[in-house]
Each structure stands twice: as C-alpha cells, then as structure tokens.
Short mmCIF file of C-alpha atoms and ligand atoms in Angstrom, two decimals:
data_model
loop_
_atom_site.label_atom_id
_atom_site.label_comp_id
_atom_site.label_asym_id
_atom_site.label_seq_id
_atom_site.Cartn_x
_atom_site.Cartn_y
_atom_site.Cartn_z
CA MET A 13 -12.99 -17.75 11.89
CA LEU A 14 -9.80 -19.35 10.85
CA GLN A 15 -9.71 -22.28 13.14
CA GLY A 16 -10.65 -24.81 10.49
CA MET A 17 -7.38 -24.22 8.47
CA GLN A 18 -5.46 -27.02 9.97
CA GLU A 19 -8.01 -29.65 9.21
CA SER A 20 -8.77 -28.58 5.69
CA GLU A 21 -8.50 -31.18 2.86
CA PRO A 22 -5.89 -30.86 0.10
CA ILE A 23 -7.12 -28.60 -2.64
CA GLU A 24 -6.51 -29.23 -6.35
CA GLN A 25 -5.05 -26.11 -7.97
CA ALA A 26 -4.16 -25.85 -11.60
CA GLY A 27 -0.43 -25.11 -12.03
CA ALA A 28 0.35 -25.75 -8.37
CA GLY A 29 1.63 -29.25 -8.90
CA VAL A 30 0.86 -32.08 -6.54
CA PRO A 31 -1.87 -31.06 -4.04
CA ASP A 32 -0.64 -30.79 -0.48
CA ASN A 33 -1.86 -29.67 2.91
CA PHE A 34 -0.31 -26.17 2.69
CA GLN A 35 -2.49 -23.08 2.23
CA ARG A 36 -1.11 -20.25 0.05
CA LEU A 37 -1.50 -16.91 1.60
CA TRP A 38 -0.99 -13.63 -0.15
CA THR A 39 0.01 -11.01 2.42
CA PRO A 40 1.67 -8.06 0.65
CA HIS A 41 1.13 -5.82 3.71
CA ARG A 42 3.57 -7.96 5.72
CA MET A 43 6.20 -7.74 2.93
CA ALA A 44 6.07 -4.00 3.13
CA TYR A 45 6.64 -4.17 6.88
CA ILE A 46 9.48 -6.63 6.51
CA LYS A 47 11.13 -4.40 3.93
CA GLY A 48 10.86 -1.48 6.31
CA GLU A 49 8.57 0.70 4.20
CA ASN A 50 7.11 3.65 6.08
CA LYS A 51 9.72 3.45 8.74
CA PRO A 52 11.08 6.81 9.94
CA VAL A 53 14.79 7.64 9.21
CA GLY A 54 15.26 9.21 12.74
CA SER A 55 13.47 9.94 15.86
CA GLY A 56 12.37 13.57 15.16
CA PRO A 57 8.96 14.60 13.92
CA GLY A 58 10.54 15.61 10.60
CA ASP A 59 12.22 12.32 10.01
CA GLY A 60 9.42 10.69 8.19
CA CYS A 61 7.36 9.79 11.18
CA PRO A 62 4.17 8.30 9.77
CA PHE A 63 2.04 9.37 12.77
CA CYS A 64 3.00 13.03 12.08
CA GLU A 65 2.34 12.72 8.33
CA ILE A 66 -0.97 10.79 8.44
CA PRO A 67 -3.11 13.68 9.78
CA GLU A 68 -2.03 15.72 6.77
CA LEU A 69 -3.71 13.19 4.50
CA SER A 70 -7.46 12.85 3.79
CA ASP A 71 -9.20 10.32 6.03
CA GLU A 72 -9.36 7.91 3.07
CA ASP A 73 -5.72 8.09 2.14
CA GLY A 74 -4.50 8.09 5.66
CA LEU A 75 -6.96 5.38 6.77
CA ILE A 76 -8.10 7.74 9.59
CA ILE A 77 -11.20 6.58 11.40
CA ALA A 78 -11.77 9.68 13.61
CA ARG A 79 -10.07 12.86 14.49
CA GLY A 80 -10.21 14.55 17.89
CA ALA A 81 -8.78 17.80 19.22
CA ALA A 82 -5.51 16.23 20.55
CA VAL A 83 -5.61 12.65 19.23
CA PHE A 84 -6.74 10.61 16.25
CA ALA A 85 -7.73 7.01 15.49
CA VAL A 86 -6.09 5.31 12.47
CA LEU A 87 -6.03 1.84 11.04
CA ASN A 88 -2.81 -0.15 11.44
CA LEU A 89 -1.22 -0.74 8.00
CA TYR A 90 0.23 -4.00 9.19
CA PRO A 91 -2.69 -5.36 11.22
CA TYR A 92 -2.82 -8.50 13.24
CA ASN A 93 -6.51 -8.66 12.86
CA SER A 94 -9.14 -6.95 10.76
CA GLY A 95 -9.98 -3.67 12.45
CA HIS A 96 -6.58 -3.40 14.30
CA LEU A 97 -6.38 0.38 15.00
CA MET A 98 -4.21 2.80 16.88
CA VAL A 99 -5.02 5.89 18.88
CA CYS A 100 -2.22 8.49 18.57
CA PRO A 101 -1.66 12.04 19.80
CA TYR A 102 -1.06 14.54 17.02
CA ARG A 103 2.05 15.76 18.99
CA HIS A 104 5.29 13.81 18.41
CA VAL A 105 5.80 12.42 21.80
CA ALA A 106 7.46 9.16 22.78
CA ASP A 107 6.64 8.71 26.44
CA TYR A 108 3.16 8.24 27.87
CA ALA A 109 4.27 10.07 30.98
CA ASP A 110 4.87 13.23 28.83
CA LEU A 111 1.28 13.49 27.53
CA ASP A 112 -0.47 16.57 28.81
CA GLU A 113 -3.89 16.34 30.49
CA ALA A 114 -5.95 16.99 27.36
CA GLU A 115 -4.07 14.33 25.45
CA THR A 116 -4.33 11.81 28.28
CA THR A 117 -8.09 12.34 28.62
CA GLU A 118 -8.78 12.11 24.93
CA LEU A 119 -6.59 9.18 24.37
CA ALA A 120 -8.64 7.27 26.93
CA ASP A 121 -11.85 8.52 25.51
CA PHE A 122 -10.90 7.54 21.94
CA THR A 123 -9.87 4.11 23.19
CA LYS A 124 -13.28 3.54 24.71
CA ARG A 125 -14.98 4.77 21.56
CA ALA A 126 -12.74 2.35 19.49
CA LEU A 127 -14.02 -0.53 21.49
CA THR A 128 -17.68 0.55 20.86
CA ALA A 129 -17.02 1.03 17.15
CA LEU A 130 -15.37 -2.37 16.78
CA ARG A 131 -18.15 -4.13 18.71
CA LYS A 132 -20.71 -2.44 16.55
CA ALA A 133 -18.95 -2.89 13.20
CA SER A 134 -17.64 -6.38 13.61
CA GLY A 135 -19.07 -7.98 16.71
CA ALA A 136 -15.65 -8.07 18.41
CA GLN A 137 -15.84 -10.42 21.43
CA GLY A 138 -12.64 -9.22 23.12
CA PHE A 139 -9.70 -6.87 22.76
CA ASN A 140 -5.98 -6.49 23.23
CA VAL A 141 -5.40 -2.89 24.14
CA GLY A 142 -2.03 -1.32 25.04
CA MET A 143 1.22 0.48 24.18
CA ASN A 144 4.76 -0.65 23.52
CA LEU A 145 6.95 2.08 24.84
CA GLY A 146 10.48 2.09 23.54
CA ASP A 147 12.29 -0.01 20.97
CA VAL A 148 13.17 -2.69 23.57
CA ALA A 149 9.50 -3.11 24.37
CA GLY A 150 8.73 -3.83 20.69
CA ALA A 151 7.45 -0.46 19.52
CA GLY A 152 7.67 -0.33 15.70
CA ILE A 153 7.78 3.49 15.77
CA ALA A 154 9.05 4.25 19.24
CA ALA A 155 9.35 8.11 18.78
CA HIS A 156 5.64 8.66 18.53
CA LEU A 157 3.49 6.80 20.98
CA HIS A 158 0.39 4.87 19.87
CA GLN A 159 -2.19 2.92 21.70
CA HIS A 160 -3.05 -0.36 19.88
CA VAL A 161 -6.64 -1.63 19.91
CA VAL A 162 -6.82 -5.10 18.42
CA PRO A 163 -10.25 -6.78 18.23
CA ARG A 164 -10.46 -10.48 19.03
CA TRP A 165 -12.96 -13.20 18.16
CA GLY A 166 -13.17 -16.74 19.46
CA GLY A 167 -11.08 -18.96 17.17
CA ASP A 168 -9.21 -16.05 15.51
CA THR A 169 -5.80 -17.35 16.37
CA ASN A 170 -4.01 -20.31 14.71
CA PHE A 171 -0.55 -21.41 13.93
CA MET A 172 0.14 -18.70 11.35
CA PRO A 173 0.78 -15.71 13.66
CA VAL A 174 2.89 -17.92 15.92
CA VAL A 175 4.91 -19.77 13.39
CA GLY A 176 4.78 -17.68 10.30
CA HIS A 177 4.18 -14.21 11.74
CA THR A 178 1.56 -13.89 9.09
CA LYS A 179 -2.11 -13.14 9.64
CA VAL A 180 -4.80 -13.85 7.19
CA LEU A 181 -6.98 -10.76 6.57
CA PRO A 182 -10.32 -11.24 4.85
CA GLN A 183 -11.08 -7.45 4.35
CA LEU A 184 -9.45 -4.63 2.56
CA LEU A 185 -8.22 -1.80 4.76
CA ARG A 186 -10.15 0.92 2.93
CA ASP A 187 -13.43 -1.01 3.46
CA THR A 188 -12.51 -1.50 7.08
CA ARG A 189 -11.82 2.18 7.59
CA GLU A 190 -15.15 3.13 6.05
CA LEU A 191 -17.01 0.61 8.23
CA LEU A 192 -15.33 1.82 11.43
CA ALA A 193 -15.73 5.43 10.69
CA GLY A 194 -19.46 4.79 10.14
CA SER A 195 -19.61 3.00 13.49
CA TRP A 196 -17.61 5.55 15.50
CA PRO A 197 -19.74 6.82 18.39
CA ALA A 198 -20.23 10.54 19.01
CA SER A 199 -19.12 10.15 22.64
CA ALA A 200 -17.54 7.44 24.74
ZN1 ZN B 13 5.57 11.80 14.93
#
C-alpha cells in the first residue's frame, strides 16, 4: 500500500518552497510516544498502568475492541500498522508464566479471534503475533503483559519504519476500533 512512495514525483506545494523528493508525514501519535505520554510512573497496578486503566473506560474512549472474562482486546495507541491491537489480561501481571489457566486459555482464544476479525475487516494477508517480556526485550509497558497482533499486507513496509521509526497510518483509531469491534467473531 505504501510501496510506491520512493518512486513518487516531486510535488508542488504552496508555501513549501522548492519541491523536493521528501514526503511530509504528520504522525502526532508517535510524538506522544516519544514524549512518554501514557507511560506508568512505576511497576505497580496503581502507578498509572494504562492496561489497568483502559478497562475502566468505555469501549470508545479506551479503544477496546472486545471484552472477555479474563482478557480484553484493545487497539495500540502507537500502532505500527492500521489495526495493530493487543490482547491483555485484566490482571496486572508481568510474566506469561504467571498467567492462570483461564487467562492463558482466553488469551489464546482472543488472539485467534483477532486474526479472524482483522482478516474480515481489512483483508490482512499475514500477521506478526507475540509478546515482549521485560524491558530488555523491548516491552513498552513491561509490568503488564500484552500480546501484540499486527496485521500485515504485501508491500506494507518501506524505509520509514526502518529509518525514521515512523509509520504512515491512513485510518483514524476510532474508526479502526469500530470496524474491528463489528468484525469480532463470537467464538474462535
Ligand atoms: Zn496493569
């Protein structure tokens, strides 16, 4: 979807000076991430952990796609692709090995349903699925585990995520949430 960027012709833009080969990207969600907004102040559940706070919000405000008994599915606020979501236990737990049986089972079930919803809603052709456990492994919020589900399409990667750590997103998060909630299957 973005693979044509490198070959695009210079575009005339009023006020932008001499046309060049650079595209301008407005990615405010990444600035919020860079500035550390929504980051917890400590590792406890009461330390501003977003995954503990999100379930208290409405589905719309929390960008929640589906709620189960032990886990919920929520859109990532700083997505690497449209539809990048996470499956989280309600319980504030850091280590996958510490999930109880009900949480383990429903986390797997919700992951499967997420794939189905993303295929239905956006025709995803592939996925990156997994967890970063611990700060050293790259977890943004290590104290509360979360399984990432990132939909992939042929040609969805380009130089931007690699060089600029910036991803172009063509859809608003609220619209994405509504689309995925509407595509969420009743069972895995
Ligand atoms: Zn938490």
